[in-house]
Short mmCIF file of C-alpha atoms in Angstrom, two decimals:
data_model
loop_
_atom_site.label_atom_id
_atom_site.label_comp_id
_atom_site.label_asym_id
_atom_site.label_seq_id
_atom_site.Cartn_x
_atom_site.Cartn_y
_atom_site.Cartn_z
CA MET G 1 -42.71 35.45 23.30
CA LYS G 2 -41.49 33.42 26.18
CA HIS G 3 -42.09 30.21 24.43
CA THR G 4 -39.74 30.87 21.57
CA LEU G 5 -36.86 29.02 23.05
CA LYS G 6 -38.99 26.11 24.07
CA GLN G 7 -40.46 25.92 20.64
CA LEU G 8 -37.05 26.10 19.14
CA LYS G 9 -35.90 23.20 21.20
CA LYS G 10 -38.98 21.23 20.39
CA ALA G 11 -38.58 21.84 16.69
CA ALA G 12 -34.95 20.94 16.98
CA ARG G 13 -35.66 17.57 18.54
CA GLU G 14 -37.58 16.53 15.50
CA VAL G 15 -34.77 17.08 13.08
CA ARG G 16 -32.81 13.91 12.59
CA LEU G 17 -31.44 11.54 10.03
CA SER G 18 -33.75 8.92 8.67
CA ALA G 19 -32.74 5.34 9.32
CA GLU G 20 -31.86 4.96 5.69
CA GLU G 21 -29.81 8.11 5.56
CA LYS G 22 -27.96 7.02 8.61
CA SER G 23 -27.12 3.60 7.30
CA LEU G 24 -26.05 5.02 3.97
CA MET G 25 -23.68 7.30 5.79
CA ARG G 26 -22.47 4.42 7.88
CA GLU G 27 -21.68 2.40 4.78
CA ALA G 28 -19.81 5.29 3.25
CA LEU G 29 -17.82 5.60 6.43
CA VAL G 30 -17.04 1.91 6.49
CA ARG G 31 -15.73 2.16 2.96
CA HIS G 32 -13.59 5.04 4.01
CA MET G 33 -12.27 3.05 6.95
CA GLU G 34 -11.29 0.22 4.67
CA PHE G 35 -9.56 2.64 2.40
CA ARG G 36 -7.68 4.29 5.18
CA PRO G 37 -7.15 1.67 7.82
CA VAL G 38 -5.37 2.14 11.08
CA ARG G 39 -1.68 1.89 10.41
CA ASN G 40 1.22 0.17 12.08
CA ILE G 41 4.53 1.85 12.20
CA ASP G 42 6.95 -0.94 12.31
CA SER G 43 5.34 -4.25 11.83
CA SER G 44 7.48 -6.66 9.93
CA ARG G 45 4.81 -9.15 9.15
CA LEU G 46 5.71 -11.81 6.71
CA GLN G 47 9.33 -10.93 6.65
CA LEU G 48 10.71 -13.69 8.77
CA VAL G 49 8.07 -15.29 10.79
CA LYS G 50 10.20 -17.82 12.53
CA GLY G 51 8.93 -21.28 12.54
CA PHE G 52 6.00 -20.87 10.25
CA GLY G 53 7.90 -20.77 7.06
CA LEU G 54 5.94 -17.82 5.92
CA ILE G 55 8.07 -16.07 3.45
CA PRO G 56 7.32 -13.08 1.37
CA SER G 57 6.72 -13.80 -2.22
CA PRO G 58 9.77 -13.03 -4.33
CA PHE G 59 7.55 -10.57 -6.06
CA SER G 60 6.49 -8.74 -2.97
CA ILE G 61 7.53 -5.19 -2.41
CA SER G 62 7.29 -5.59 1.27
CA HIS G 63 10.08 -3.16 1.93
CA LEU G 64 7.61 -0.52 0.91
CA ARG G 65 5.08 -1.62 3.45
CA ASN G 66 4.09 0.71 6.18
CA LYS G 67 6.85 3.17 5.72
CA LYS G 68 4.69 6.09 4.84
CA PHE G 69 1.35 6.63 3.30
CA MET G 70 2.07 6.28 -0.39
CA PRO G 71 0.65 9.05 -2.49
CA ILE G 72 -2.34 7.95 -4.49
CA LEU G 73 -0.72 8.83 -7.79
CA ALA G 74 2.24 6.67 -7.05
CA ILE G 75 -0.04 3.78 -6.30
CA LEU G 76 -2.02 4.35 -9.46
CA GLY G 77 1.17 4.50 -11.46
CA LEU G 78 2.30 1.25 -9.97
CA LEU G 79 -1.03 -0.33 -10.68
CA MET G 80 -0.46 0.19 -14.36
CA SER G 81 2.52 -2.08 -14.27
CA GLY G 82 0.42 -5.03 -13.21
CA SER G 83 2.79 -6.54 -10.72
CA VAL G 84 1.21 -4.48 -7.99
CA SER G 85 -2.09 -6.30 -8.19
CA PHE G 86 -0.14 -9.47 -7.97
CA ALA G 87 1.88 -8.33 -5.02
CA ALA G 88 -1.19 -6.98 -3.33
CA GLU G 89 -2.64 -10.45 -3.16
CA ASN G 90 -0.73 -11.35 -0.07
CA THR G 91 -1.38 -8.24 1.91
CA VAL G 92 -3.29 -7.99 5.15
CA PRO G 93 -5.17 -5.10 6.68
CA GLY G 94 -2.74 -2.34 7.55
CA ASP G 95 -0.47 -2.86 4.61
CA VAL G 96 0.00 -0.13 2.09
CA LEU G 97 -1.27 -2.32 -0.71
CA TYR G 98 -4.18 -3.81 1.13
CA PRO G 99 -6.64 -1.35 -0.42
CA VAL G 100 -5.49 -2.55 -3.81
CA LYS G 101 -6.27 -6.08 -2.86
CA VAL G 102 -9.75 -5.29 -1.69
CA HIS G 103 -10.82 -2.53 -4.00
CA VAL G 104 -9.08 -3.42 -7.22
CA ASN G 105 -8.39 -7.11 -7.36
CA GLU G 106 -11.50 -8.23 -5.58
CA THR G 107 -13.71 -5.73 -7.36
CA VAL G 108 -12.55 -6.83 -10.76
CA ARG G 109 -12.84 -10.49 -10.00
CA GLY G 110 -16.16 -10.01 -8.30
CA ALA G 111 -17.54 -8.07 -11.21
CA VAL G 112 -17.49 -11.14 -13.36
CA ALA G 113 -19.89 -12.97 -11.09
CA VAL G 114 -23.19 -12.32 -12.75
CA THR G 115 -25.67 -14.78 -11.36
CA PRO G 116 -26.67 -14.71 -7.70
CA GLN G 117 -25.19 -18.16 -7.37
CA ALA G 118 -21.85 -17.02 -8.71
CA LYS G 119 -21.97 -14.00 -6.47
CA ALA G 120 -22.67 -16.19 -3.49
CA GLN G 121 -19.72 -18.38 -4.29
CA TRP G 122 -17.51 -15.39 -4.71
CA ASP G 123 -18.66 -14.06 -1.37
CA VAL G 124 -17.65 -17.31 0.25
CA ARG G 125 -14.31 -17.04 -1.47
CA LEU G 126 -14.01 -13.56 -0.02
CA VAL G 127 -14.68 -14.94 3.42
CA GLU G 128 -11.83 -17.29 2.81
CA ARG G 129 -9.52 -14.48 1.88
CA ARG G 130 -10.42 -12.70 5.08
CA LEU G 131 -9.74 -15.92 6.92
CA GLU G 132 -6.33 -16.13 5.38
CA GLU G 133 -5.61 -12.61 6.52
CA VAL G 134 -6.66 -13.40 10.03
CA GLU G 135 -4.44 -16.45 10.00
CA LYS G 136 -1.45 -14.58 8.70
CA LEU G 137 -1.83 -11.95 11.33
CA ALA G 138 -2.31 -14.49 14.07
CA ALA G 139 0.95 -16.04 13.04
CA THR G 140 2.77 -12.75 13.35
CA PRO G 141 3.84 -11.84 16.83
CA ASP G 142 4.47 -8.17 16.19
CA ALA G 143 1.24 -7.29 14.52
CA LEU G 144 -0.65 -4.67 16.49
CA PRO G 145 -3.80 -5.89 18.18
CA GLU G 146 -5.84 -3.26 16.37
CA VAL G 147 -4.83 -4.70 13.04
CA LYS G 148 -5.69 -8.19 14.15
CA GLU G 149 -8.99 -6.98 15.40
CA ALA G 150 -9.64 -5.15 12.16
CA ALA G 151 -9.04 -8.41 10.35
CA GLN G 152 -11.48 -10.20 12.63
CA VAL G 153 -14.05 -7.48 12.07
CA ASN G 154 -13.62 -7.85 8.34
CA LEU G 155 -14.06 -11.57 8.62
CA GLU G 156 -17.25 -11.06 10.53
CA GLN G 157 -18.55 -8.60 7.99
CA TYR G 158 -17.92 -10.83 5.05
CA THR G 159 -19.34 -13.83 6.83
CA ASP G 160 -22.44 -11.77 7.50
CA ARG G 161 -22.65 -10.96 3.84
CA VAL G 162 -22.74 -14.61 3.01
CA GLY G 163 -25.41 -14.99 5.64
CA GLU G 164 -27.42 -12.34 3.85
CA ARG G 165 -27.06 -14.14 0.55
CA ILE G 166 -28.31 -17.30 2.12
CA ALA G 167 -31.24 -15.43 3.59
CA LYS G 168 -31.99 -13.97 0.20
CA PHE G 169 -31.99 -17.40 -1.36
CA GLU G 170 -34.35 -18.59 1.32
CA GLU G 171 -36.61 -15.64 0.71
CA ASP G 172 -36.72 -16.47 -2.95
CA GLU G 173 -37.59 -20.05 -2.08
CA ASP G 174 -34.33 -21.16 -3.63
CA GLY G 175 -33.59 -23.92 -1.18
CA GLU G 176 -30.93 -25.55 -3.27
CA ASP G 177 -28.70 -22.52 -3.50
CA ALA G 178 -29.26 -21.58 0.11
CA LEU G 179 -28.19 -25.02 1.13
CA LYS G 180 -25.25 -25.06 -1.23
CA THR G 181 -23.96 -21.73 -0.07
CA ALA G 182 -24.38 -22.61 3.58
CA GLY G 183 -22.57 -25.84 2.98
CA LEU G 184 -19.74 -24.10 1.18
CA LEU G 185 -19.34 -21.62 3.97
CA ALA G 186 -19.33 -24.27 6.66
CA GLU G 187 -16.71 -26.25 4.79
CA VAL G 188 -14.46 -23.30 4.21
CA LEU G 189 -14.59 -22.37 7.86
CA SER G 190 -13.97 -25.93 8.96
CA ALA G 191 -11.05 -26.40 6.65
CA HIS G 192 -9.34 -23.33 7.94
CA GLU G 193 -10.08 -24.26 11.48
CA VAL G 194 -8.34 -27.51 10.82
CA SER G 195 -5.25 -25.99 9.34
CA LEU G 196 -5.09 -23.45 12.14
CA ALA G 197 -5.43 -26.19 14.67
CA ASN G 198 -2.65 -28.10 13.00
CA LEU G 199 -0.51 -25.05 13.14
CA ALA G 200 -1.12 -24.52 16.80
CA LYS G 201 -0.50 -28.14 17.56
CA ALA G 202 2.56 -28.58 15.45
CA GLY G 203 3.98 -25.41 16.96
CA GLY G 204 5.21 -24.38 13.58
CA SER G 205 7.68 -26.95 12.42
CA GLY G 206 8.26 -24.83 9.39
CA ALA G 207 6.63 -27.34 7.15
CA THR G 208 3.21 -25.81 7.11
CA THR G 209 2.25 -22.87 4.98
CA LEU G 210 -0.91 -20.94 5.44
CA GLY G 211 -2.37 -20.57 2.01
CA VAL G 212 0.28 -18.12 1.02
CA ASP G 213 1.47 -17.55 -2.51
CA PRO G 214 2.23 -21.01 -3.83
CA THR G 215 4.49 -19.70 -6.51
CA ALA G 216 6.83 -18.41 -3.87
CA SER G 217 9.95 -20.39 -4.40
CA THR G 218 11.39 -22.31 -1.55
CA THR G 219 14.60 -20.41 -1.48
CA THR G 220 17.35 -20.47 1.03
CA LEU G 221 15.20 -18.17 3.08
CA VAL G 222 12.85 -20.93 4.01
CA ALA G 223 15.63 -23.36 4.62
CA ALA G 224 17.28 -20.86 6.86
CA THR G 225 14.16 -20.22 8.88
CA SER G 226 13.40 -23.88 9.25
CA THR G 227 16.80 -24.73 10.55
CA THR G 228 17.04 -21.76 12.84
CA THR G 229 13.76 -22.53 14.49
CA MET G 230 14.31 -24.28 17.70
CA SER G 231 11.28 -24.15 19.88
CA ALA G 232 9.67 -22.44 16.97
CA THR G 233 6.61 -20.86 18.45
CA THR G 234 6.88 -18.70 21.50
CA PRO G 235 4.05 -19.14 23.98
CA THR G 236 2.41 -15.95 22.82
CA ASP G 237 2.20 -17.11 19.24
CA VAL G 238 0.31 -20.20 20.16
CA ALA G 239 -1.87 -18.22 22.49
CA SER G 240 -2.95 -15.79 19.81
CA LEU G 241 -3.47 -18.65 17.43
CA LEU G 242 -5.68 -20.39 19.95
CA GLU G 243 -7.62 -17.20 20.44
CA VAL G 244 -8.27 -16.89 16.74
CA LEU G 245 -9.05 -20.55 16.64
CA SER G 246 -11.71 -20.34 19.30
CA LYS G 247 -13.36 -17.38 17.63
CA LEU G 248 -13.26 -19.16 14.34
CA ARG G 249 -14.83 -22.16 15.96
CA GLU G 250 -17.70 -20.02 17.13
CA VAL G 251 -18.31 -18.65 13.66
CA ARG G 252 -18.00 -22.09 12.20
CA GLY G 253 -20.50 -23.37 14.74
CA HIS G 254 -23.06 -20.81 13.65
CA ALA G 255 -22.45 -21.57 10.00
CA GLU G 256 -22.91 -25.24 10.57
CA GLU G 257 -26.04 -24.74 12.59
CA LYS G 258 -27.46 -22.79 9.71
CA HIS G 259 -26.41 -25.48 7.33
CA HIS G 260 -28.09 -28.17 9.38
CA GLU G 261 -31.18 -26.11 9.63
CA LEU G 262 -31.35 -25.67 5.91
CA LYS G 263 -30.58 -29.30 5.35
CA LYS G 264 -33.48 -30.29 7.50
CA LYS G 265 -35.68 -27.93 5.65
CA TYR G 266 -34.82 -28.95 2.17
CA HIS G 267 -33.44 -32.44 2.41
CA GLU G 268 -35.35 -34.31 5.03
CA GLU G 269 -33.64 -37.62 4.49
CA ASP G 270 -30.19 -36.43 5.47
CA THR G 271 -30.94 -35.09 8.89
CA GLU G 272 -29.44 -37.73 11.15
CA ASP G 273 -26.11 -37.94 9.40
CA ASN G 274 -24.27 -34.89 10.51
CA LEU G 275 -25.79 -34.03 13.81
CA ASP G 276 -22.94 -35.23 15.95
CA LYS G 277 -20.03 -34.39 13.75
CA ASP G 278 -19.14 -31.20 15.51
CA GLY G 279 -17.15 -33.15 18.02
CA ASP G 280 -14.54 -30.77 19.20
CA GLU G 281 -12.25 -32.72 21.38
CA GLY G 282 -9.94 -29.90 22.23
CA ILE G 283 -7.60 -29.31 19.36
CA PRO G 284 -8.04 -32.00 16.77
CA MET G 285 -4.93 -33.89 15.85
CA ASN G 286 -4.27 -33.77 12.18
CA GLY G 287 -7.86 -32.98 11.70
CA THR G 288 -9.28 -36.41 12.16
CA ALA G 289 -11.62 -35.73 15.03
CA GLY G 290 -13.35 -32.48 14.34
CA VAL G 291 -12.98 -32.59 10.65
CA THR G 292 -15.49 -35.05 9.38
CA ASN G 293 -17.71 -32.18 8.49
CA GLY G 294 -15.09 -30.30 6.62
CA ALA G 295 -13.65 -33.35 4.97
CA THR G 296 -14.04 -31.88 1.56
CA VAL G 297 -11.93 -28.83 1.15
CA VAL G 298 -13.63 -26.56 -1.25
CA LEU G 299 -11.63 -23.51 -2.03
CA ASP G 300 -8.54 -23.54 0.08
CA ALA G 301 -5.51 -24.80 -1.72
CA ASN G 302 -2.54 -25.03 0.55
CA ALA G 303 -0.28 -27.98 0.01
CA THR G 304 -0.74 -29.29 3.50
CA GLY G 305 -4.45 -28.92 3.18
CA THR G 306 -4.51 -32.20 1.43
CA VAL G 307 -2.88 -34.06 4.27
CA PRO G 308 -5.62 -33.66 6.83
CA VAL G 309 -8.20 -34.31 4.18
CA ALA G 310 -6.61 -37.59 3.26
CA GLY G 311 -6.24 -38.48 6.89
CA ALA G 312 -9.85 -37.69 7.56
CA ALA G 313 -11.11 -39.49 4.55
CA ALA G 314 -9.19 -42.57 5.50
CA GLY G 315 -10.21 -42.58 9.11
CA ALA G 316 -13.75 -41.44 8.62
CA ALA G 317 -16.57 -43.50 9.96
CA THR G 318 -19.00 -45.00 7.51
CA SER G 319 -21.71 -42.59 8.47
CA ALA G 320 -19.41 -39.79 7.52
CA SER G 321 -19.02 -41.17 4.06
CA ILE G 322 -22.69 -40.66 3.47
CA SER G 323 -22.34 -37.02 4.29
CA GLN G 324 -19.22 -36.90 2.24
CA GLY G 325 -20.99 -38.39 -0.67
CA ILE G 326 -23.57 -35.69 -0.54
CA ARG G 327 -21.02 -33.06 0.09
CA ILE G 328 -18.90 -34.12 -2.80
CA GLY G 329 -21.90 -33.91 -5.02
CA ASP G 330 -22.43 -30.32 -4.02
CA HIS G 331 -18.77 -29.77 -4.05
CA GLU G 332 -18.34 -30.86 -7.61
CA ASP G 333 -21.11 -28.60 -8.69
CA ALA G 334 -19.39 -25.82 -6.90
CA MET G 335 -16.08 -26.66 -8.47
CA ARG G 336 -17.54 -26.93 -11.89
CA SER G 337 -19.13 -23.55 -11.74
CA GLN G 338 -15.98 -22.16 -10.27
CA GLY G 339 -14.19 -23.44 -13.32
CA GLU G 340 -16.78 -21.78 -15.47
CA HIS G 341 -16.33 -18.69 -13.48
CA GLN G 342 -12.65 -18.71 -14.24
CA GLU G 343 -13.37 -19.23 -17.90
CA GLU G 344 -15.67 -16.28 -17.95
CA VAL G 345 -13.04 -14.17 -16.38
CA ARG G 346 -10.48 -15.11 -18.95
CA THR G 347 -12.68 -14.50 -21.93
CA ALA G 348 -14.27 -11.40 -20.53
CA LEU G 349 -11.04 -9.73 -19.74
CA GLY G 350 -9.34 -10.71 -22.95
CA ALA G 351 -5.96 -9.58 -23.99
CA GLY G 352 -5.57 -6.46 -22.00
CA ALA G 353 -6.01 -8.32 -18.78
CA SER G 354 -2.46 -9.28 -18.11
CA ILE G 355 -2.72 -7.29 -14.95
CA ILE G 356 -5.22 -9.49 -13.25
CA LEU G 357 -4.77 -12.77 -15.02
CA PRO G 358 -1.74 -14.01 -13.16
CA THR G 359 -3.62 -13.90 -9.90
CA ILE G 360 -6.69 -15.50 -11.31
CA GLN G 361 -4.67 -18.15 -13.00
CA LYS G 362 -3.03 -18.97 -9.74
CA ASP G 363 -6.45 -19.50 -8.23
CA ALA G 364 -7.58 -21.58 -11.14
CA GLU G 365 -4.55 -23.79 -10.87
CA ARG G 366 -5.11 -24.26 -7.20
CA ASP G 367 -8.71 -25.14 -7.79
CA GLU G 368 -7.84 -27.66 -10.45
CA GLU G 369 -5.28 -29.22 -8.23
CA GLU G 370 -7.92 -29.60 -5.60
CA GLN G 371 -10.37 -31.19 -7.92
CA LYS G 372 -7.80 -33.82 -8.72
CA THR G 373 -7.04 -34.38 -5.08
CA GLU G 374 -10.69 -34.70 -4.31
CA ARG G 375 -11.27 -37.28 -6.96
CA ASN G 376 -8.33 -39.24 -5.68
CA ASN G 377 -9.73 -39.20 -2.22
CA ASP G 378 -13.08 -40.53 -3.18
CA MET I 1 -18.15 -11.91 19.06
CA LYS I 2 -17.48 -8.40 20.18
CA PHE I 3 -14.34 -6.74 18.94
CA ARG I 4 -13.41 -3.48 20.52
CA GLY I 5 -11.06 -2.15 17.96
CA PRO I 6 -11.04 1.48 16.88
CA GLU I 7 -13.48 0.63 14.09
CA GLU I 8 -16.07 -0.61 16.54
CA GLN I 9 -15.59 2.41 18.71
CA PHE I 10 -15.86 4.76 15.79
CA LEU I 11 -19.08 3.25 14.53
CA GLU I 12 -20.53 3.40 17.98
CA TRP I 13 -19.73 7.06 18.15
CA HIS I 14 -21.38 7.55 14.82
CA GLU I 15 -24.48 5.81 16.05
CA GLN I 16 -24.50 8.00 19.08
CA PHE I 17 -23.70 11.41 17.66
CA ALA I 18 -24.64 11.49 13.99
CA ASP I 19 -28.09 12.86 14.62
CA ALA I 20 -26.89 15.60 16.90
CA ILE I 21 -24.22 16.76 14.51
CA PHE I 22 -26.66 16.57 11.64
CA ARG I 23 -29.19 18.63 13.52
CA HIS I 24 -26.62 21.24 14.29
CA CYS I 25 -25.64 21.46 10.65
CA VAL I 26 -29.22 21.73 9.46
CA PHE I 27 -29.84 24.70 11.67
CA ARG I 28 -26.62 26.34 10.76
CA LEU I 29 -26.79 25.77 7.04
CA SER I 30 -30.54 25.63 6.47
CA ASP I 31 -29.92 22.94 3.93
CA ARG I 32 -30.53 19.31 4.66
CA GLU I 33 -28.38 17.90 1.91
CA LYS I 34 -25.44 20.03 2.74
CA ALA I 35 -25.94 19.18 6.37
CA LYS I 36 -25.62 15.51 5.51
CA ASP I 37 -22.42 16.13 3.63
CA VAL I 38 -20.90 18.09 6.43
CA THR I 39 -21.92 15.47 8.96
CA GLN I 40 -20.30 12.75 6.95
CA GLU I 41 -17.17 14.79 6.45
CA THR I 42 -17.03 15.43 10.17
CA PHE I 43 -16.96 11.74 10.93
CA ILE I 44 -14.46 11.05 8.20
CA ARG I 45 -12.13 13.52 9.81
CA LEU I 46 -12.69 11.95 13.14
CA TRP I 47 -11.67 8.61 11.71
CA ASN I 48 -8.62 10.04 10.04
CA TYR I 49 -7.57 11.41 13.35
CA MET I 50 -8.09 8.07 15.01
CA ALA I 51 -6.24 6.24 12.27
CA VAL I 52 -3.23 8.46 12.60
CA THR I 53 -2.97 8.82 16.34
CA ASN I 54 -3.26 5.11 16.75
CA GLN I 55 -0.01 4.90 14.97
CA GLN I 56 1.72 6.97 17.53
CA ILE I 57 0.22 5.59 20.65
CA ARG I 58 1.56 2.09 20.82
CA GLY I 59 -0.94 -0.46 21.82
CA SER I 60 -4.02 1.61 22.44
CA ALA I 61 -6.35 3.47 20.16
CA GLY I 62 -5.79 7.19 20.29
CA GLU I 63 -7.63 8.31 23.36
CA ILE I 64 -10.11 11.00 22.63
CA LYS I 65 -11.19 12.61 25.82
CA ASN I 66 -14.33 14.37 24.76
CA VAL I 67 -15.59 13.06 21.49
CA ARG I 68 -18.69 15.14 21.51
CA ALA I 69 -16.85 18.42 21.84
CA PHE I 70 -14.33 17.23 19.31
CA LEU I 71 -17.03 16.44 16.79
CA TYR I 72 -18.68 19.78 17.28
CA ARG I 73 -15.46 21.56 16.76
CA ILE I 74 -14.78 19.74 13.53
CA ALA I 75 -18.31 20.40 12.34
CA ASN I 76 -18.09 24.03 13.28
CA ASN I 77 -14.93 24.49 11.29
CA LEU I 78 -16.47 22.80 8.30
CA ILE I 79 -19.52 25.03 8.56
CA ILE I 80 -17.34 28.09 8.67
CA ASP I 81 -15.62 26.84 5.54
CA GLU I 82 -19.00 26.50 3.90
CA TYR I 83 -19.78 30.09 4.69
CA ARG I 84 -16.48 31.31 3.43
CA ARG I 85 -17.30 29.63 0.20
CA LYS I 86 -20.21 31.96 -0.20
CA GLU I 87 -17.82 34.75 0.58
CA THR I 88 -18.69 37.76 -1.47
CA VAL I 89 -22.37 37.43 -0.82
CA SER I 90 -24.03 39.95 1.40
CA LEU I 91 -26.04 38.89 4.38
CA ASP I 92 -29.32 39.74 2.73
CA GLN I 93 -28.53 37.81 -0.36
CA MET I 94 -27.54 34.88 1.77
CA ARG I 95 -30.83 34.96 3.48
CA ASP I 96 -32.74 34.87 0.26
CA GLU I 97 -30.61 32.25 -1.40
CA GLU I 98 -30.60 29.68 1.31
CA SER I 99 -33.12 26.98 0.72
CA PHE I 100 -35.07 25.92 3.69
CA ASP I 101 -35.22 22.27 3.05
CA ILE I 102 -36.03 20.93 6.43
CA GLY I 103 -36.98 17.62 4.92
CA PHE I 104 -39.57 15.12 5.88
CA GLU I 105 -38.42 14.24 9.31
CA VAL I 106 -40.68 16.64 11.12
CA ARG I 107 -43.54 14.75 12.64
CA GLU I 108 -47.11 14.84 11.51
CA ASP I 109 -48.00 17.32 14.15
CA TYR I 110 -49.22 20.10 11.95
CA GLU I 111 -49.19 22.76 14.50
CA THR I 112 -45.64 22.05 15.43
CA HIS I 113 -44.79 21.56 11.81
CA ASP I 114 -45.65 25.09 10.94
CA GLU I 115 -44.12 26.38 14.08
CA ALA I 116 -40.97 24.44 13.46
CA ASP I 117 -40.76 25.68 9.92
CA ARG I 118 -41.27 29.18 11.01
CA LEU I 119 -38.75 28.99 13.74
CA MET I 120 -36.13 27.47 11.53
CA ARG I 121 -36.65 30.18 9.02
CA VAL I 122 -36.32 32.79 11.66
CA VAL I 123 -33.22 31.23 13.05
CA GLY I 124 -31.86 31.30 9.56
CA GLU I 125 -32.34 35.02 9.55
CA LEU I 126 -30.16 35.60 12.51
CA PRO I 127 -26.69 36.87 11.97
CA GLU I 128 -24.25 34.03 11.84
CA LYS I 129 -22.47 34.88 15.05
CA TYR I 130 -25.73 34.84 16.98
CA ARG I 131 -27.04 31.77 15.29
CA GLU I 132 -23.88 29.89 16.08
CA VAL I 133 -24.05 30.34 19.81
CA LEU I 134 -27.80 30.07 20.00
CA ILE I 135 -27.81 26.68 18.33
CA LEU I 136 -24.86 25.39 20.25
CA ARG I 137 -26.49 26.35 23.48
CA HIS I 138 -30.16 25.68 22.95
CA VAL I 139 -30.29 23.08 20.24
CA ASP I 140 -27.17 21.10 20.97
CA GLY I 141 -27.21 21.73 24.68
CA LEU I 142 -23.56 22.47 25.07
CA SER I 143 -22.44 24.31 28.16
CA VAL I 144 -21.32 27.89 27.91
CA LYS I 145 -17.92 26.73 29.01
CA ASP I 146 -17.62 24.23 26.17
CA ILE I 147 -18.85 26.75 23.66
CA ALA I 148 -16.36 29.29 24.84
CA ARG I 149 -13.55 26.82 24.51
CA MET I 150 -14.66 25.76 21.08
CA LEU I 151 -14.97 29.26 19.73
CA ASP I 152 -11.94 30.51 21.53
CA GLU I 153 -13.79 33.26 23.31
CA THR I 154 -14.38 34.09 26.94
CA GLU I 155 -17.42 32.71 28.67
CA ASN I 156 -18.57 36.23 29.22
CA VAL I 157 -18.57 37.07 25.58
CA VAL I 158 -20.45 33.88 24.83
CA SER I 159 -23.09 34.56 27.47
CA VAL I 160 -23.71 38.04 26.21
CA ARG I 161 -23.92 36.89 22.66
CA ILE I 162 -26.44 34.23 23.54
CA HIS I 163 -28.54 36.72 25.35
CA ARG I 164 -28.54 39.07 22.42
CA ALA I 165 -29.34 36.21 20.08
CA ILE I 166 -32.43 35.36 22.09
CA GLU I 167 -33.53 38.94 22.06
CA LYS I 168 -33.10 39.17 18.35
CA LEU I 169 -34.99 35.96 17.92
CA LYS I 170 -37.91 37.24 19.91
CA ILE I 171 -38.08 40.34 17.81
CA LEU I 172 -38.04 38.35 14.63
CA THR I 173 -40.75 35.98 15.72
CA VAL I 174 -43.25 38.61 16.63
#
């Protein structure tokens, strides 16, 4: 039977994974990669990042970061205490506690989002968290490039997820939500682009914080770093910031394109307003130039975030105010349902939720603060 | 935006090699579901390796010279573990017990379908040592040299074994 081998080979060629099987496996692998990310040995991120005033939260257990792979049981044990979830909030990819941030904190908080709209908003919030991670890493000179790239990849993934939500809304003929979500995303991306640009421009005078834990007290640590910073940022810091900035700009561009597209589709009368607002004249100063689109900051809550917003609002052209008016309308809706979202979380979790509540509360406070700022800026 | 971090690389490798590894496992284990599990586990181990070695090699992702061979070796070890799990079972019993779930991926070419089924069953009847080399050589297309290295045998031994495997196969398919 000379043909046996040939037949064997032929039969063999036909055995393969179905597309679905393959993508299921791929997803499982991605989850595994998130769980066990590539590790740094000796990064000292967030310890003393000179010139950026990034300080570890007093509650952080950063001395435990990246020493060794902590046994799962130890992590679980720590989780029971509650402060771990809290401390995990400021981690970035590569940290020991980062899996806690993504798989515990975010899962719990995401679980409360029931409606597709709430889920979409939460997904945008997740994009923002990934953005914050990218920013933190960009501000750290000793972070390994792989970690930075992992953060960028994450950002991409989550942005894609939002894209999928928008597509789903479109499919379901839900123009309003598609538009809202696209708008939210574009604003979030713009706002962060602005603050990043400020950072690069200011060269880290120590006064700017990057959406880090606001409850972190301004201890002597900050004072020390501020005074010790001479020519704060080394050339490489700015360079990596600019790199992140340009990539972010690209993503933001896509998001805004999508937003315009949807706007045209569902709100014909608003088309001409925003078409030329993407003016990127190099790095915008204090966010006046390129910011008119992102004038309303939706979810980001850093203290300095309000400065560029005020500046932009003041200096904005009249045509921008039309877009702002519309935006604020959407924005308030978004804020309102975010507030509701927070309420749900509180009631749903009830008494035994002391673990997660502190973090959520922090968010809620930030959001409320923003709402006030927004109203003032009207 | 193209990021060439280890994650990207890893997923590309998965895209490239998942089918081949899966195919190998199906023929070795005669069980599609188990083959999927082993394939996934193989890639997980690859990632773990990458995640760890990256730590030691400052600045660059752990360089893996021959991913394909590496993957096959991991898979092979996992398959051997699978067999050890069925340890106290005799060869005959093994033959009867194994389910021949080739799955739905075989094309609608009925002639080949039956032939393929038949062949797979026959291959399943081969002694493990023969099956191993036969599949590595004629399904996976690995060179005798690679196979020898993987199995830690001489090329000579491998060649002979392959030859005997083919003979046995012919006898069984008559």
